[in-house]
PDB file of C-alpha atoms in Angstrom:
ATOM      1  CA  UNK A 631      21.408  50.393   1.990  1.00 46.00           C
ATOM      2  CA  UNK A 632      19.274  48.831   5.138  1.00 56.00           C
ATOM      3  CA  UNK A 633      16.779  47.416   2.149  1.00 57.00           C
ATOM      4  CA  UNK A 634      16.291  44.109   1.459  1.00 59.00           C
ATOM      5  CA  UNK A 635      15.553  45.154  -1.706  1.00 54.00           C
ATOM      6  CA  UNK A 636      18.508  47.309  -3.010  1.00 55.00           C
ATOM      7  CA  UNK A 637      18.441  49.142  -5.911  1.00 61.00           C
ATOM      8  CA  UNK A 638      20.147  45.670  -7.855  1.00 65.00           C
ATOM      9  CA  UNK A 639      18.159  43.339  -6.121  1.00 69.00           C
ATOM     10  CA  UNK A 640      14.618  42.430  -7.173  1.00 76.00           C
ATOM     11  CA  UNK A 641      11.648  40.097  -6.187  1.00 81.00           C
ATOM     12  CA  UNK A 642      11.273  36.719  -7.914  1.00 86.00           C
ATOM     13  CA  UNK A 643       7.246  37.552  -8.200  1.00 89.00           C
ATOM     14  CA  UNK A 644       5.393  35.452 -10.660  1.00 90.00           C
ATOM     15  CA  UNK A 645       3.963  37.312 -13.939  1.00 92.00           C
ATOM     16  CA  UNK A 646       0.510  36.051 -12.741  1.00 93.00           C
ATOM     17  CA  UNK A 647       1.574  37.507  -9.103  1.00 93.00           C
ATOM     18  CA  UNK A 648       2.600  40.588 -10.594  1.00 92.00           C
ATOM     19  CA  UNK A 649      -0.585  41.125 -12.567  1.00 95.00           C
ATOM     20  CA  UNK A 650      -2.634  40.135  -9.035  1.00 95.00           C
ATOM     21  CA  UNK A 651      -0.484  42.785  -7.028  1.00 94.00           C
ATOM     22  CA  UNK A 652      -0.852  45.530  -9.682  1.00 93.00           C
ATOM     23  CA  UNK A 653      -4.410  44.949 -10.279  1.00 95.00           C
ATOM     24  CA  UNK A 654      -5.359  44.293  -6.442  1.00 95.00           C
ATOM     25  CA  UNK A 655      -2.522  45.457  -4.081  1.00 95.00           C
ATOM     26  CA  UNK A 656      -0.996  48.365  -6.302  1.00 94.00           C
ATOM     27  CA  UNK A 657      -0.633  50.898  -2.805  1.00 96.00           C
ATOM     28  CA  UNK A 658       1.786  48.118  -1.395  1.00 96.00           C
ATOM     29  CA  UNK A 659       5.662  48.116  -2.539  1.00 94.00           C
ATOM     30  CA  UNK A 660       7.267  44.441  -3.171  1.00 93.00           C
ATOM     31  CA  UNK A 661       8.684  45.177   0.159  1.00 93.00           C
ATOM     32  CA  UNK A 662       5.879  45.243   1.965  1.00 96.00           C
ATOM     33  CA  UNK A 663       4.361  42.360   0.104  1.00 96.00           C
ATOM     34  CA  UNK A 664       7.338  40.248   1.021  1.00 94.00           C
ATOM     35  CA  UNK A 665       7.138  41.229   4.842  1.00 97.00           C
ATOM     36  CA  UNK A 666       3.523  40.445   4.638  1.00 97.00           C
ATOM     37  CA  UNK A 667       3.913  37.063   3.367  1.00 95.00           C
ATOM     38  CA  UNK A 668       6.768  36.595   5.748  1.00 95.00           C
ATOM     39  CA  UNK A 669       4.936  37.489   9.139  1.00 97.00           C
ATOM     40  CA  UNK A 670       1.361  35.584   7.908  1.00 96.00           C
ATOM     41  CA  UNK A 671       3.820  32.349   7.484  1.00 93.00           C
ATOM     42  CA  UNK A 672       4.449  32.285  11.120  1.00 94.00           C
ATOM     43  CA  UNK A 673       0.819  33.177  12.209  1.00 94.00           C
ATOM     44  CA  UNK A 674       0.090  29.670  13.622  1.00 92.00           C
ATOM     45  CA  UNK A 675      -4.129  30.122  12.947  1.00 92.00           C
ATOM     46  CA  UNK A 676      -2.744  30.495   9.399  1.00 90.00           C
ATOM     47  CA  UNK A 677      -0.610  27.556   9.068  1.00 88.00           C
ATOM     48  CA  UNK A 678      -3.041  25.312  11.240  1.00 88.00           C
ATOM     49  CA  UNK A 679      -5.942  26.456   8.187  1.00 86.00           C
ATOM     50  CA  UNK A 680      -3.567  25.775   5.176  1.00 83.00           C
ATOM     51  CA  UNK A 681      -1.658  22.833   6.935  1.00 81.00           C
ATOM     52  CA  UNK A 682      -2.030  20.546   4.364  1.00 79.00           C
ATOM     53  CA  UNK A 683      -1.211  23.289   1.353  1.00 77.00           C
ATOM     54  CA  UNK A 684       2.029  23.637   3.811  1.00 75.00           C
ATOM     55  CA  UNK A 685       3.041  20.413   3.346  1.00 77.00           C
ATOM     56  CA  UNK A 686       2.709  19.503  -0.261  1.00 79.00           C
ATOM     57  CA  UNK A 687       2.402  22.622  -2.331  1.00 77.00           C
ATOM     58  CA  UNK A 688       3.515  26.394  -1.972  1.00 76.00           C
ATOM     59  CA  UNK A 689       1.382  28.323   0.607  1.00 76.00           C
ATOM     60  CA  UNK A 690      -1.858  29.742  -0.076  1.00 82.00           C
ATOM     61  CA  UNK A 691      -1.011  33.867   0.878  1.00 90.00           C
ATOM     62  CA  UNK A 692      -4.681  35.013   1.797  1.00 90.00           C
ATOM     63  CA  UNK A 693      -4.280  39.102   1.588  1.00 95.00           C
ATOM     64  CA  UNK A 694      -7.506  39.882   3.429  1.00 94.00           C
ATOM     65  CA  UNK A 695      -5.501  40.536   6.512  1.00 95.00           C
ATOM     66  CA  UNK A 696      -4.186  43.676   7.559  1.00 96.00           C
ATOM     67  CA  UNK A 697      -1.374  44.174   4.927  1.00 97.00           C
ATOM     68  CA  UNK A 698       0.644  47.247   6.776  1.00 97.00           C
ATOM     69  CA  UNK A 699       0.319  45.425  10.226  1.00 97.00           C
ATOM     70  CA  UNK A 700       1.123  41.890   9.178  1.00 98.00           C
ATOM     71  CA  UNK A 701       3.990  43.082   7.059  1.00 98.00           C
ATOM     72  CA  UNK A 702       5.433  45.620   9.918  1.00 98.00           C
ATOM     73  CA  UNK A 703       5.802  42.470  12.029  1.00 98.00           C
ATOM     74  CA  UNK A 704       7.138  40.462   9.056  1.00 98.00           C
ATOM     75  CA  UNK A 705       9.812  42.961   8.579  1.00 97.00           C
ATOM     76  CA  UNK A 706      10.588  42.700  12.574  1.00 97.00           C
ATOM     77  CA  UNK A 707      10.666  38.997  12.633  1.00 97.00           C
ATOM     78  CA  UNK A 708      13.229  38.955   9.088  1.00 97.00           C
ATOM     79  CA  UNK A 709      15.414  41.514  11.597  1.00 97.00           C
ATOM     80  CA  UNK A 710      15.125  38.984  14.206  1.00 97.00           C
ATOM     81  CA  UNK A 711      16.252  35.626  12.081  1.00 96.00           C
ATOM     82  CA  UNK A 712      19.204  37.872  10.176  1.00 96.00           C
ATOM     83  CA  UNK A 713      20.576  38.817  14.170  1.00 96.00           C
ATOM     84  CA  UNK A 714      20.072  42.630  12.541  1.00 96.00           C
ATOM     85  CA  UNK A 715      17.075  43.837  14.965  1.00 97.00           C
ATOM     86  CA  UNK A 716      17.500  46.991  16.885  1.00 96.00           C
ATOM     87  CA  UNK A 717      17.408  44.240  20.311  1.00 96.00           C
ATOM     88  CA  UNK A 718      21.017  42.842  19.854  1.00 97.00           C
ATOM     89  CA  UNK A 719      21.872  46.126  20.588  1.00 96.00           C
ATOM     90  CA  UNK A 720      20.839  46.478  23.581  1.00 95.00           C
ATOM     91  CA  UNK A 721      21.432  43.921  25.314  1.00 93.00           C
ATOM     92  CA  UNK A 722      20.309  45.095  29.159  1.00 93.00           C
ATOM     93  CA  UNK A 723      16.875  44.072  27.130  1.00 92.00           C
ATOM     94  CA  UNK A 724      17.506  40.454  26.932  1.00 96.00           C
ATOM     95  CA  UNK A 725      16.688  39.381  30.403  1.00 95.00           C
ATOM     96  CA  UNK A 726      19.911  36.910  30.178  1.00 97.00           C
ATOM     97  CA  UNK A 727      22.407  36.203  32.914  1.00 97.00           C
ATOM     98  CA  UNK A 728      24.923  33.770  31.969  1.00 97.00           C
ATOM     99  CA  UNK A 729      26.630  32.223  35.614  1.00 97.00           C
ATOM    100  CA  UNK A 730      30.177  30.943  35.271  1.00 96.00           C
ATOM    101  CA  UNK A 731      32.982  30.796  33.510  1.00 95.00           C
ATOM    102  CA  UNK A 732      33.902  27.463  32.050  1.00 96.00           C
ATOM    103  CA  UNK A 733      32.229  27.712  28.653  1.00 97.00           C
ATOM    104  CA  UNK A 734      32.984  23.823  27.784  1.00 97.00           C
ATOM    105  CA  UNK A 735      29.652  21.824  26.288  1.00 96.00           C
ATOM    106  CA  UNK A 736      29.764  19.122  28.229  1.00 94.00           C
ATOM    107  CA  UNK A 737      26.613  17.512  29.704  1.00 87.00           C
ATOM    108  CA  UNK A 738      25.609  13.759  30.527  1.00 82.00           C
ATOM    109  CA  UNK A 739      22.176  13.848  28.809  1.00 85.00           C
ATOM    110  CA  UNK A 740      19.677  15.601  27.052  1.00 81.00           C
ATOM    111  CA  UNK A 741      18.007  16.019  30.080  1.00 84.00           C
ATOM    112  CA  UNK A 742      20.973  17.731  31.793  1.00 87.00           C
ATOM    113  CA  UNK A 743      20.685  21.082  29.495  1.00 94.00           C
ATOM    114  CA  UNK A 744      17.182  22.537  30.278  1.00 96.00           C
ATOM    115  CA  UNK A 745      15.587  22.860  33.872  1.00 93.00           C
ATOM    116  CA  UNK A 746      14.199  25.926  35.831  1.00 93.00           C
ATOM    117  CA  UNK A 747      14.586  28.496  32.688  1.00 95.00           C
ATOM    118  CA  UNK A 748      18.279  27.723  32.856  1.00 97.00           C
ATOM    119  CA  UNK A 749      20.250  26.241  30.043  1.00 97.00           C
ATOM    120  CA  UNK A 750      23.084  24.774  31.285  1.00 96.00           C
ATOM    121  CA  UNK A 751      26.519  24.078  29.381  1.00 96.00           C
ATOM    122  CA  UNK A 752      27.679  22.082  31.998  1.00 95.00           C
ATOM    123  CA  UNK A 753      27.356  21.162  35.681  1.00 94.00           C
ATOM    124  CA  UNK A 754      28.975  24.837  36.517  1.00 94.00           C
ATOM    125  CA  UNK A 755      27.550  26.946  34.006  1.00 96.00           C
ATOM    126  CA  UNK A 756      24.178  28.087  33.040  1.00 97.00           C
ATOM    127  CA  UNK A 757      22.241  30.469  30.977  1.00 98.00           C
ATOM    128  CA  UNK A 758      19.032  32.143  33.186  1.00 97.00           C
ATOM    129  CA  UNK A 759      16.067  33.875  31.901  1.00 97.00           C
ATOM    130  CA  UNK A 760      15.096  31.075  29.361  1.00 97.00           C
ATOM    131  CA  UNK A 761      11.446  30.333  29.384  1.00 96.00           C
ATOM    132  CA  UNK A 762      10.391  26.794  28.560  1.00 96.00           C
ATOM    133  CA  UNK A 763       8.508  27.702  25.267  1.00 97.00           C
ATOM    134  CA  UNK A 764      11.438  29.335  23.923  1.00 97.00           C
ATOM    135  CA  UNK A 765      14.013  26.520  24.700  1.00 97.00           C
ATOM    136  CA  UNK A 766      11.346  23.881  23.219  1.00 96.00           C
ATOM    137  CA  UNK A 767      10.736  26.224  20.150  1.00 96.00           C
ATOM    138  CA  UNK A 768      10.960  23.808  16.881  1.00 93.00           C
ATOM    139  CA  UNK A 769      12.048  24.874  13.418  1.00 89.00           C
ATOM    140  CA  UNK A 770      11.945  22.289  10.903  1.00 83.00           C
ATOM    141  CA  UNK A 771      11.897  18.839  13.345  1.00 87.00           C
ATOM    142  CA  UNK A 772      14.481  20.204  15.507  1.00 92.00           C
ATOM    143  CA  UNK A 773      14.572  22.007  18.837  1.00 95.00           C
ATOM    144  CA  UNK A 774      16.909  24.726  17.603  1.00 96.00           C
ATOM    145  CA  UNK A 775      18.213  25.905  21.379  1.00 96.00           C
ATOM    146  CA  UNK A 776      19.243  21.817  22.169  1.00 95.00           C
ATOM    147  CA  UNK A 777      20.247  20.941  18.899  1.00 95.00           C
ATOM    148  CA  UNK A 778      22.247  24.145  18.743  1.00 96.00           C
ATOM    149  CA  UNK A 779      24.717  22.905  22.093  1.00 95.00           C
ATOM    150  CA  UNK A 780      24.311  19.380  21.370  1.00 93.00           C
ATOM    151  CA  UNK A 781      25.998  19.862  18.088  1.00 95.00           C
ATOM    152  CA  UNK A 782      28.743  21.426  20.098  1.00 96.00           C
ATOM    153  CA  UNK A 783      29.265  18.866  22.460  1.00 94.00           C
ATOM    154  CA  UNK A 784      32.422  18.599  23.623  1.00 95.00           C
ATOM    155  CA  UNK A 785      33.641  21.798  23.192  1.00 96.00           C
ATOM    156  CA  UNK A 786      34.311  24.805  24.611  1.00 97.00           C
ATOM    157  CA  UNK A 787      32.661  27.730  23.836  1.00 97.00           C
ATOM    158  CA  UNK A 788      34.470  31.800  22.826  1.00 97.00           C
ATOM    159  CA  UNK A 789      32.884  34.835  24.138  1.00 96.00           C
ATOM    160  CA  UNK A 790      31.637  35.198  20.323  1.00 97.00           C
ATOM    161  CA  UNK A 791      29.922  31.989  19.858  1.00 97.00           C
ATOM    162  CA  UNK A 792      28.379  32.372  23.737  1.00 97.00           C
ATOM    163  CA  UNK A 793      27.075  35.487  22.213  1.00 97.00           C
ATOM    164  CA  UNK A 794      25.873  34.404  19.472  1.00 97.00           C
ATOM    165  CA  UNK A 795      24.077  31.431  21.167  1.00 98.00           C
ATOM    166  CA  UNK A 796      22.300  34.137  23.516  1.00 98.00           C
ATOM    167  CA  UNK A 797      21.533  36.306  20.407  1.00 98.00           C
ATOM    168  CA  UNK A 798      19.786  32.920  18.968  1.00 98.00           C
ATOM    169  CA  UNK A 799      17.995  32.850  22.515  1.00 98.00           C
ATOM    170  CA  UNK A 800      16.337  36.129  22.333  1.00 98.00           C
ATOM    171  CA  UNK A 801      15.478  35.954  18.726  1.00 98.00           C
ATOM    172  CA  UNK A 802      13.592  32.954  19.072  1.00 98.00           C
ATOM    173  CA  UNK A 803      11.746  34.615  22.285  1.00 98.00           C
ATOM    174  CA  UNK A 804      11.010  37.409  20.461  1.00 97.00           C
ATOM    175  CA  UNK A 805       9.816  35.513  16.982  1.00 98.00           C
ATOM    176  CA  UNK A 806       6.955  33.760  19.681  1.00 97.00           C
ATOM    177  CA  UNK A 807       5.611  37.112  20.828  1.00 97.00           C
ATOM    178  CA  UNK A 808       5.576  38.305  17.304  1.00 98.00           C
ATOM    179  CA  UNK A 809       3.778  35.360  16.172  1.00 97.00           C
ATOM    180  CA  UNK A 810       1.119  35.718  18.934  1.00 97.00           C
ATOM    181  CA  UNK A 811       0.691  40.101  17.784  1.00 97.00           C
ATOM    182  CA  UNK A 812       0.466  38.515  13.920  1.00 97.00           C
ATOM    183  CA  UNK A 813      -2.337  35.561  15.108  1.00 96.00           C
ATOM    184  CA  UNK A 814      -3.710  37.769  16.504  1.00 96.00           C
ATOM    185  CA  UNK A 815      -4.628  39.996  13.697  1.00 96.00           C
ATOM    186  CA  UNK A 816      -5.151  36.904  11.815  1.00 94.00           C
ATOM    187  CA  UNK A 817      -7.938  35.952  14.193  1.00 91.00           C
ATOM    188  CA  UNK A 818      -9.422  39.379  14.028  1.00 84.00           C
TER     189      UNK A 818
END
């Protein structure tokens, strides 16, 4: 089955949540809940408001939002982060162009790996069609496109994990202009 939520699986909801959602959000399937909650976690309006819930406590989930919207784009960004979304299929869609053939990690700095929306695995080989907010895109402390290479420093690259490295490329592109369609019904 393509659902999250097979027929053995089911949602961890609270007994209090449960009540809430049967009382208040009965039309909406766990599913769609979940999506919900998902895409409104990467709105960044929404995280700048509950900041400091973010930090110490679980998240407050406000549902006054557009439920079906917010959760359609919460379903598209889960596709993105599990590498499952229609996109890494197609991959004339990417707007990647990897120059060169040596496929070794192997730069002298930090400063060697990013520069003119190229990501460069060494002197000889580079990645185009990488736009600086998606190379500088941080999840949890870490610039996940540098981190990524520099923890594979010194090594050379198969055609698998070069693809999977561009796969990680597009899904983070494509998890920004999600979160800008989900602030923006946030802000509306």
């Amino acid at each position: 089955s393509d659902s999250l939520f097979g027929e053995e699986k089911t949602t961890n909801f609270t007994d209090e949540f449960r009540e809430f959602k049967n009382k208040n959000l009965s039309k909406f399937s766990d599913e769609v809940i979940f999506y919900y909650i998902y895409g409104l976690l990467y709105s960044p309006t929404y995280r700048a408001k509950y900041n400091e819930f973010l930090k110490t406590d679980f998240p407050r989930i406000d549902f006054r939002y557009d439920i079906a919207r917010i959760s359609k784009l919460g379903l598209e960004l889960t596709q993105l982060h599990l590498l499952t979304h229609p996109i890494f299929e197609e991959r004339n869609k990417w707007g990647l162009q990897v120059e060169g053939k040596d496929f070794s990690v192997n730069f002298a700095k930090k400063a060697d790996i990013f520069r003119d929306n190229k990501i460069y695995l060494n002197p000889d080989t580079y990645i185009h069609g990488v736009d600086e907010a998606t190379f500088k895109f941080m999840i949890g402390g870490y610039q996940v496109l540098d981190k990524w290479l520099s923890d594979r420093k010194n090594t050379t690259l198969n055609t698998d994990e070069l693809l999977h490295y561009l796969k990680i490329i597009v899904s983070l592109r494509e998890t920004i202009k999600i979160m800008g369609e989900i602030d923006e019904v946030v802000k509306n």
